[in-house]
Amino acid sequence: MGGQRAPSAASDGGVPELAMSGTPAWGAATEESMRVRRRSWTELLAGRLKRQKYDPEKEQKLKDSALHLLRSHQNLNDLLLEVEDPRCEKLCLGKLIDCHSAEAPPDHSSFFIGSALQDQASRLGVPVGILSARIFACSMEQVCVEPSHPVLLSSEQRKRLSSLLEIAQYLSAHSMLSRLSFCQELWKVQNSLLLEALWRLHMQSVVSLQELLESHPDVQAVTTWLFKNLCLLCEQTGASYPSDSVARAMLADFVQLLVLRGFQENPDPRTVEPEKMPQAAASILQRMLIYALDALAAGLQEETSAYRVVRGWFDMFSGHVYCGIISTDSVKRFFSHSLTQILTHSPVLKVSDAVQMQREWSFVKTHTLLTTLYHRLFVMLGPEESVGCLQEVLETQEVHWQRVLSCVSSLVICFPEAQQLVKDWVARLMACAFESYHLDSIVTAFLIVRQAALEGPSVFLSYADWFKASFGSTRGYHHCSKKALVFLFKFLTDLVPWEAPQYLKVHILHPPLVPSKYRTLLTDYISLAKTRLADLKVSVENMGLYEDLTSAGDIAEPQSQAAQDVEKAILVFEHTGKIPVPVMEASIFRRSYYMSHFLPALLTPRVLPAVPDSREGFIESLRRVDKIPPSLYSAYHQACATAKDPRLENVAPGMRAEPGCAEEPLGPLMAALGELRAAMTDPMQYDVISAQMAMISERLSAALGHNKDDGTFERVKIQLNILAPKLERQDQTVVDLLLTAFCQNLMAASSFAPPQRQGPWAALFVRTLCGHRLLPAVLARLIQLLHHQGPNLSASHVLGLAALVIHLGEFKSTLPEVDSGPPAPTSGLPIPEFLYSLLTCRTRESLLFCLKFCTAAISYFLCKFSPQPHDALHSCLSPGLIKKFQFVVLRLFAQARVPHLPEDTASLSWRPLFLPSTDWYRAALSLWRRNNFQELLKEEFRLTYRDWLQLELEVQPGADVLSDAERQDFHQWAIHEHYLPQPSSLGGCSGDLEVACTILVSELMDFYQSSRSYDHSENSDLVLCSRTGNGDILSRLQEMAVDLELEQGPTTPHGCSSTQGHFLFRIFHKRLQALADSRDVTSSLRRQQELLMCRRLLLRLPPTVLIGNLQAGQPATPTCEEFFQLVNSELRNCCCHGGALTHDITVHFFRVTWHLLGLLSACLRSPDPSLTANLILTQCQTKCPMILTSALLWWSSLEPVLCSQWRRCFQSALPRELRRLQEAQQFASNFLSSDSASPAPHLPWVSAAALHFAVKEAEKEIIRRQLKRLECETEELLVSLLFFSLMGLLSSHLTPDDTADSLKAVDICAEVLSCLERKKVSWLVLFQLTETDAKLGHLLRLAPDQHTRLLPFAFYSLLSYFSEDTIIREVDFLHVAADMYFKLVQLFVDGKTRSTSPQVGRSLQLHGQSCLQGNPVELIREARLFLLQLIPQCPKQSFSNMAKLLASHGHYDPEVSATLLSRQQADPDLYQEPHLF
């Protein structure tokens, strides 16, 4: 090899290429000869390797020879760019540039090149770093020649560049490459370089992008060059893989660098030019955003290059681009700056343009690229900072109104919490406007409110509501002064030329409240607004009742709007049962529209259904309040009568439905739902979900055939029927589509991410449902699915509906309540609690469905929202759901009843809740054992004893998942092992068995009084008050009652306490007292039902309940005070038959007596059972006489049992008091059966009661014959008998079952009355009885209160049987007659009378007067006539006590009162009236 040659002169000039092959002359002379014999470098080395074996001792010599060869005869540039030859595969240099080899090139390859560069640099006299920089810059330029793409390398170019960069990395690591010089050399050939080549220098850590950009001498040039290349790179981001991934990675790195350098808080002071790089970075980012905004303004077509550039650049605003790489502060400053730039760039629109055009700038009408950008900015900044940025920009700079208002729409759409922030902002603007009369503030406020209102009531309150709230009361902003009022109307007046008709209508229909002295300001404005509407050919009079005044849609024709109003009004009427307020207001204040459009649309002729529907009910309601003219109503019915039944023909003309017409409006909605489901499967598209949901909302409105909802159902309760939910066919189709989409979306999203990482799509979806009038239909469909079809739902449906209900809980405070029919436990429930009440546990199938639903709902909640603050936890999760889950788990799984250690929550799963029942069981048990679930049970989510009873009572034993034995074991565990020993603070009974019984009785009565036991089953174990339920609970009560009796001992009967009495009577008293104050019919019926429950519970508990404590002494006497009080105050009025208790309660009481006496005779202190029985019955005579009369009524069935039990237990005769009852019964029987008269037994009223009951059963002829012998009886017996007869008469009129009974009752009263008059015994005392009367006061306790109130009716029903002698003789007769008359009128006025039996045969005649049937009005008329005739015939003494009577009752008949008063004051000789009879 030749010697080393000196460098040429050109080398000193710094040219990039170095001559390394000798002089040109030598090269020219030898070129031809070498062409013949020259072999390649590879061949030379290959041949040498073949001929010579490797000798380690010659290694150093070989290296020296190679270096000498390189220095003398090789061009270094050609060496670096040498193309691989397959034949040199085993050589070091070949491996260096081999891209396909998996082995890294040996270090000595780079070592050779480094040595060569060092030698060459020493010969040239330049630093090796500068020499390497020049050579590698030229090499990169040659790699980038002939590019296949403006910014990206081809695969071949990447291979070559990769080999080159490996050598550069070695040189840089050994300080043989000047990075600054390399950057400068690269910028000299920047027009030939590809952007990817520079990026790979950064990725291979040869030179960073920051060094490259900072080294450029011209900031403007590098800005322009990089802007152009970034645009080309953005265009490539949508290309096919792998170019797309490379382009995105490159773009992300460049953006990260630009954001970091352009928006750093403190620039690095070590940089040579600290201001150059931040300036360049900010400039590049600004130019890219301006380009995108200008492209959007010019109009973008999809799949154009400009569209791809804008889309690619906006993708760089996703949060994951900056995640964990650069500081959040820098990113926030960049996003805030970008938002400001968006709002202020090219402010070409005026406020007047915004007022006119803003309805075209709603969320759904804004370009999706821009709304997506807004969303990404808001996510990083947060709602508070976003609103603050908007506020600052509007206060300090000129803005582009279209982008500002579309930004407001996006903000309220993307963030539910932004609604309140915007409201507060608007309130501050309005306050500022009216404090300083700042026009810009009020303009901004109005534009913002109108823009937010365009997105619907689910997002923001309507403009009409805001305007009414702001100016419709004395608290409005304009009421502070006259200047404020003038300011408002001047502003509104200035807006009129540009206002949309909808806003003018709002101002006219809901005008500001103005003091009367400034009324001209309002009238002038309304005149101007109406003139403007007339110019726009819009009529206020024809505006619809439910027209959305702030809708972005077109104005509907009056006929079309009227049809929509009718449908909406019928829907409101169906759910509330009342005529909607807008309809009533329109019938008064907008009568033109009401008569010309609304009523014709409502009264469209049709074939009337057999059962009146909601439309017909609405029409009838309007007719009843005179809101439909009779002529119009008559014409409507005539037209309906002549209308043809469309079922008899194919289809009525003009009403033929094309096959696809029903599906056509749903097509766009289905497409939008499909796009949302596609976004669910791509986590990269989660940020476009808000925009997609807005599109779904818009298309849902179109499918339903109305504009944005007016929010009517957010102000009234929703009325639903659980047993038979009604759902229109179209509504059901739409609801099924939405619910199916929700379930499918949840499954799709859950297959990629757990609930907590699925974004806000579910909440947005549910909010869309709640914002439309479709909400009642959604709830009705959920009733069908959850309550009626729950066991048939698939696992995916269960999961989806459970998640839906959880998200409904998020909006509980903004949703209306639900009023429902049975079997809901109560009315006015929040929607989540209402839906949970649909989950029943009555049967095996419903209980298993409840397990699935609760497991899915709670698992979803814990995955989605845990951990949550305490308040948020309660707002999203209902205690009813947790309690039902506890009930089902404890009922199904015995292992759940045993304490266990909570498990870790890390493995809580959502996705494995799919399919077989065994999986559900495992999931439920796994959830039960979770630590975070057990934490919930420490609060009010715990299932208490009362909660458990409520749920257990609903179980139907015949369809229970548990067998009878398993159910009994479960009850024993729940009551005696779980709740009885549990502290009361945790929902237990603290070991008190009486407390457990008290709670059980209360819940049992509540259950059978409520509509939860609506199922009427004849085969149930327990039927109380026509209700069914778990009869085993009553068995548990009976067992507990026996246990309590044994626990308290024999001397203290079951449930008794010396101070508080028996727990059962305490419950009865408390419940009945709660219903005592109400006097309406409903409350009265409920009270009667409650009494029936009390009676039936008494009959099903041990008989000893009726007996109280034993009194100390000889003998030990049981006291029945509580039972006596119940009889006298309650049972007497509800459970009696003509002065006696029912058979069952009577027998139960006497069974108590014998059971107790037998027990005392065998074991206790009473040595004389007869005496004890006598004492009890003696108490009955004075404290509860109805017990004795009841025994007399049922004596025929009671006597055999009593006698048999007494003889068997005591082998002695009956006690004295029982014998007296026996004697009274015998007296009555003998009186009617024989002509001989035996004296009455001990108590006359007892004998009278026995005789009354016997007379009722006797034949009519016997009664007339035998009653004539009453004259020999005592006065007290006769008066008492008349009292019982009067009660019988009233009973026959109140329950007119048979004409013969009524006639018989009248005859009995007449005979007894006649006997009394013959004996000259006064009977008037019966009509003036009080309980304090010592002689006859006890009789009032023998009749219901209703009968005693109707005594005036009985008095005047017997007028024809009063003798004139009695009337004249009795001084008190006039007073009694007047008192009875006034009370009779009072009964009629108060509505307490009812028509008596029209079959009463006995006419009530007054000396030739016409016959009087049972009509109360006729009775009052005849009584009045009788009294007016009687007054002149009465002596002066008859008027002595009249003043008090007239003072209290005289106002009921002023004429009769005046007659009585004048007769009292006049001389009796002045009157000569005819005789009364």
mmCIF file of N, CA, C and O in Angstrom, residues 166-214:
data_model
loop_
_atom_site.group_PDB
_atom_site.id
_atom_site.type_symbol
_atom_site.label_atom_id
_atom_site.label_comp_id
_atom_site.label_asym_id
_atom_site.label_seq_id
_atom_site.Cartn_x
_atom_site.Cartn_y
_atom_site.Cartn_z
ATOM 1 N N GLU A 166 -25.889 4.454 14.878
ATOM 2 C CA GLU A 166 -25.157 3.645 15.837
ATOM 3 C C GLU A 166 -23.696 4.094 15.921
ATOM 4 O O GLU A 166 -23.103 4.143 17.004
ATOM 5 N N ILE A 167 -23.117 4.401 14.769
ATOM 6 C CA ILE A 167 -21.736 4.911 14.760
ATOM 7 C C ILE A 167 -21.691 6.274 15.431
ATOM 8 O O ILE A 167 -20.777 6.579 16.214
ATOM 9 N N ALA A 168 -22.726 7.115 15.162
ATOM 10 C CA ALA A 168 -22.754 8.441 15.763
ATOM 11 C C ALA A 168 -22.869 8.349 17.278
ATOM 12 O O ALA A 168 -22.274 9.152 18.003
ATOM 13 N N GLN A 169 -23.654 7.376 17.770
ATOM 14 C CA GLN A 169 -23.763 7.201 19.213
ATOM 15 C C GLN A 169 -22.400 6.868 19.829
ATOM 16 O O GLN A 169 -22.033 7.370 20.889
ATOM 17 N N TYR A 170 -21.627 6.000 19.120
ATOM 18 C CA TYR A 170 -20.295 5.634 19.626
ATOM 19 C C TYR A 170 -19.387 6.851 19.652
ATOM 20 O O TYR A 170 -18.697 7.116 20.638
ATOM 21 N N LEU A 171 -19.402 7.600 18.579
ATOM 22 C CA LEU A 171 -18.541 8.767 18.519
ATOM 23 C C LEU A 171 -18.922 9.804 19.565
ATOM 24 O O LEU A 171 -18.062 10.425 20.190
ATOM 25 N N SER A 172 -20.236 9.993 19.761
ATOM 26 C CA SER A 172 -20.682 10.952 20.764
ATOM 27 C C SER A 172 -20.298 10.496 22.157
ATOM 28 O O SER A 172 -19.890 11.312 23.000
ATOM 29 N N ALA A 173 -20.385 9.189 22.394
ATOM 30 C CA ALA A 173 -20.037 8.675 23.718
ATOM 31 C C ALA A 173 -18.554 8.828 24.010
ATOM 32 O O ALA A 173 -18.158 8.927 25.176
ATOM 33 N N HIS A 174 -17.706 8.844 22.936
ATOM 34 C CA HIS A 174 -16.263 8.972 23.114
ATOM 35 C C HIS A 174 -15.773 10.365 22.777
ATOM 36 O O HIS A 174 -14.592 10.564 22.468
ATOM 37 N N SER A 175 -16.710 11.333 22.828
ATOM 38 C CA SER A 175 -16.368 12.749 22.640
ATOM 39 C C SER A 175 -15.692 13.007 21.305
ATOM 40 O O SER A 175 -14.799 13.831 21.182
ATOM 41 N N MET A 176 -16.093 12.291 20.303
ATOM 42 C CA MET A 176 -15.555 12.503 18.965
ATOM 43 C C MET A 176 -16.595 13.088 18.028
ATOM 44 O O MET A 176 -16.438 13.041 16.804
ATOM 45 N N LEU A 177 -17.703 13.668 18.576
ATOM 46 C CA LEU A 177 -18.734 14.296 17.759
ATOM 47 C C LEU A 177 -19.215 15.551 18.474
ATOM 48 O O LEU A 177 -19.692 15.499 19.606
ATOM 49 N N SER A 178 -19.062 16.687 17.820
ATOM 50 C CA SER A 178 -19.522 17.956 18.377
ATOM 51 C C SER A 178 -21.006 18.115 18.083
ATOM 52 O O SER A 178 -21.398 18.258 16.916
ATOM 53 N N ARG A 179 -21.819 18.102 19.138
ATOM 54 C CA ARG A 179 -23.275 18.157 18.948
ATOM 55 C C ARG A 179 -23.718 19.493 18.386
ATOM 56 O O ARG A 179 -24.585 19.563 17.512
ATOM 57 N N LEU A 180 -23.103 20.585 18.877
ATOM 58 C CA LEU A 180 -23.477 21.900 18.379
ATOM 59 C C LEU A 180 -23.118 22.050 16.915
ATOM 60 O O LEU A 180 -23.910 22.538 16.104
ATOM 61 N N SER A 181 -21.884 21.630 16.566
ATOM 62 C CA SER A 181 -21.470 21.728 15.159
ATOM 63 C C SER A 181 -22.346 20.843 14.282
ATOM 64 O O SER A 181 -22.694 21.204 13.150
ATOM 65 N N PHE A 182 -22.679 19.675 14.812
ATOM 66 C CA PHE A 182 -23.530 18.771 14.045
ATOM 67 C C PHE A 182 -24.882 19.420 13.768
ATOM 68 O O PHE A 182 -25.400 19.357 12.646
ATOM 69 N N CYS A 183 -25.471 20.079 14.773
ATOM 70 C CA CYS A 183 -26.755 20.758 14.573
ATOM 71 C C CYS A 183 -26.625 21.875 13.539
ATOM 72 O O CYS A 183 -27.489 22.047 12.660
ATOM 73 N N GLN A 184 -25.548 22.639 13.648
ATOM 74 C CA GLN A 184 -25.355 23.742 12.692
ATOM 75 C C GLN A 184 -25.185 23.225 11.276
ATOM 76 O O GLN A 184 -25.688 23.820 10.306
ATOM 77 N N GLU A 185 -24.425 22.121 11.133
ATOM 78 C CA GLU A 185 -24.226 21.547 9.803
ATOM 79 C C GLU A 185 -25.545 21.029 9.240
ATOM 80 O O GLU A 185 -25.804 21.129 8.035
ATOM 81 N N LEU A 186 -26.389 20.481 10.122
ATOM 82 C CA LEU A 186 -27.677 19.980 9.645
ATOM 83 C C LEU A 186 -28.563 21.110 9.132
ATOM 84 O O LEU A 186 -29.260 20.964 8.115
ATOM 85 N N TRP A 187 -28.582 22.251 9.846
ATOM 86 C CA TRP A 187 -29.436 23.356 9.405
ATOM 87 C C TRP A 187 -28.974 23.930 8.068
ATOM 88 O O TRP A 187 -29.764 24.542 7.358
ATOM 89 N N LYS A 188 -27.687 23.719 7.726
ATOM 90 C CA LYS A 188 -27.227 24.195 6.420
ATOM 91 C C LYS A 188 -27.891 23.436 5.282
ATOM 92 O O LYS A 188 -28.034 23.968 4.173
ATOM 93 N N VAL A 189 -28.256 22.187 5.560
ATOM 94 C CA VAL A 189 -28.907 21.381 4.525
ATOM 95 C C VAL A 189 -30.344 21.052 4.928
ATOM 96 O O VAL A 189 -30.876 19.999 4.605
ATOM 97 N N GLN A 190 -31.014 21.970 5.659
ATOM 98 C CA GLN A 190 -32.334 21.682 6.213
ATOM 99 C C GLN A 190 -33.372 21.405 5.149
ATOM 100 O O GLN A 190 -34.304 20.634 5.370
ATOM 101 N N ASN A 191 -33.225 22.008 3.984
ATOM 102 C CA ASN A 191 -34.212 21.780 2.946
ATOM 103 C C ASN A 191 -34.150 20.369 2.392
ATOM 104 O O ASN A 191 -35.093 19.915 1.733
ATOM 105 N N SER A 192 -33.025 19.676 2.610
ATOM 106 C CA SER A 192 -32.892 18.300 2.132
ATOM 107 C C SER A 192 -33.209 17.278 3.213
ATOM 108 O O SER A 192 -33.280 16.084 2.931
ATOM 109 N N LEU A 193 -33.335 17.742 4.452
ATOM 110 C CA LEU A 193 -33.551 16.820 5.549
ATOM 111 C C LEU A 193 -35.041 16.502 5.708
ATOM 112 O O LEU A 193 -35.903 17.347 5.443
ATOM 113 N N LEU A 194 -35.325 15.287 6.143
ATOM 114 C CA LEU A 194 -36.676 14.879 6.493
ATOM 115 C C LEU A 194 -36.868 14.995 8.000
ATOM 116 O O LEU A 194 -35.952 14.728 8.773
ATOM 117 N N LEU A 195 -38.083 15.378 8.392
ATOM 118 C CA LEU A 195 -38.357 15.610 9.808
ATOM 119 C C LEU A 195 -38.135 14.340 10.640
ATOM 120 O O LEU A 195 -37.680 14.396 11.778
ATOM 121 N N GLU A 196 -38.455 13.184 10.062
ATOM 122 C CA GLU A 196 -38.267 11.945 10.802
ATOM 123 C C GLU A 196 -36.806 11.698 11.115
ATOM 124 O O GLU A 196 -36.463 11.152 12.170
ATOM 125 N N ALA A 197 -35.885 12.113 10.196
ATOM 126 C CA ALA A 197 -34.463 11.914 10.443
ATOM 127 C C ALA A 197 -34.018 12.709 11.667
ATOM 128 O O ALA A 197 -33.271 12.212 12.521
ATOM 129 N N LEU A 198 -34.510 13.957 11.798
ATOM 130 C CA LEU A 198 -34.184 14.740 12.983
ATOM 131 C C LEU A 198 -34.778 14.114 14.240
ATOM 132 O O LEU A 198 -34.161 14.104 15.305
ATOM 133 N N TRP A 199 -36.033 13.607 14.100
ATOM 134 C CA TRP A 199 -36.670 12.985 15.274
ATOM 135 C C TRP A 199 -35.913 11.746 15.733
ATOM 136 O O TRP A 199 -35.775 11.493 16.924
ATOM 137 N N ARG A 200 -35.371 10.975 14.771
ATOM 138 C CA ARG A 200 -34.638 9.769 15.168
ATOM 139 C C ARG A 200 -33.300 10.126 15.809
ATOM 140 O O ARG A 200 -32.779 9.365 16.629
ATOM 141 N N LEU A 201 -32.712 11.261 15.426
ATOM 142 C CA LEU A 201 -31.538 11.728 16.164
ATOM 143 C C LEU A 201 -31.887 11.931 17.638
ATOM 144 O O LEU A 201 -31.091 11.624 18.529
ATOM 145 N N HIS A 202 -33.100 12.474 17.860
ATOM 146 C CA HIS A 202 -33.568 12.687 19.241
ATOM 147 C C HIS A 202 -33.839 11.351 19.941
ATOM 148 O O HIS A 202 -33.447 11.154 21.091
ATOM 149 N N MET A 203 -34.477 10.425 19.263
ATOM 150 C CA MET A 203 -34.823 9.158 19.859
ATOM 151 C C MET A 203 -33.588 8.324 20.173
ATOM 152 O O MET A 203 -33.570 7.580 21.163
ATOM 153 N N GLN A 204 -32.524 8.426 19.345
ATOM 154 C CA GLN A 204 -31.298 7.656 19.560
ATOM 155 C C GLN A 204 -30.306 8.395 20.451
ATOM 156 O O GLN A 204 -29.165 7.961 20.606
ATOM 157 N N SER A 205 -30.777 9.539 21.010
ATOM 158 C CA SER A 205 -29.959 10.320 21.954
ATOM 159 C C SER A 205 -28.664 10.820 21.330
ATOM 160 O O SER A 205 -27.646 10.992 21.998
ATOM 161 N N VAL A 206 -28.693 11.038 20.032
ATOM 162 C CA VAL A 206 -27.526 11.649 19.370
ATOM 163 C C VAL A 206 -27.589 13.145 19.599
ATOM 164 O O VAL A 206 -26.643 13.760 20.111
ATOM 165 N N VAL A 207 -28.682 13.752 19.194
ATOM 166 C CA VAL A 207 -28.929 15.175 19.422
ATOM 167 C C VAL A 207 -30.401 15.322 19.756
ATOM 168 O O VAL A 207 -31.257 14.786 19.052
ATOM 169 N N SER A 208 -30.730 16.031 20.826
ATOM 170 C CA SER A 208 -32.131 16.209 21.193
ATOM 171 C C SER A 208 -32.784 17.245 20.299
ATOM 172 O O SER A 208 -32.107 18.102 19.698
ATOM 173 N N LEU A 209 -34.121 17.171 20.237
ATOM 174 C CA LEU A 209 -34.868 18.148 19.453
ATOM 175 C C LEU A 209 -34.679 19.553 20.010
ATOM 176 O O LEU A 209 -34.627 20.529 19.249
ATOM 177 N N GLN A 210 -34.564 19.648 21.297
ATOM 178 C CA GLN A 210 -34.353 20.958 21.901
ATOM 179 C C GLN A 210 -33.031 21.559 21.440
ATOM 180 O O GLN A 210 -32.964 22.742 21.093
ATOM 181 N N GLU A 211 -31.961 20.751 21.416
ATOM 182 C CA GLU A 211 -30.667 21.244 20.931
ATOM 183 C C GLU A 211 -30.762 21.652 19.470
ATOM 184 O O GLU A 211 -30.186 22.672 19.049
ATOM 185 N N LEU A 212 -31.457 20.853 18.686
ATOM 186 C CA LEU A 212 -31.577 21.165 17.264
ATOM 187 C C LEU A 212 -32.269 22.510 17.054
ATOM 188 O O LEU A 212 -31.790 23.348 16.277
ATOM 189 N N LEU A 213 -33.414 22.700 17.747
ATOM 190 C CA LEU A 213 -34.161 23.935 17.533
ATOM 191 C C LEU A 213 -33.425 25.148 18.086
ATOM 192 O O LEU A 213 -33.454 26.234 17.494
ATOM 193 N N GLU A 214 -32.783 24.997 19.219
ATOM 194 C CA GLU A 214 -32.076 26.124 19.817
ATOM 195 C C GLU A 214 -30.837 26.512 19.030
ATOM 196 O O GLU A 214 -30.361 27.647 19.125
#
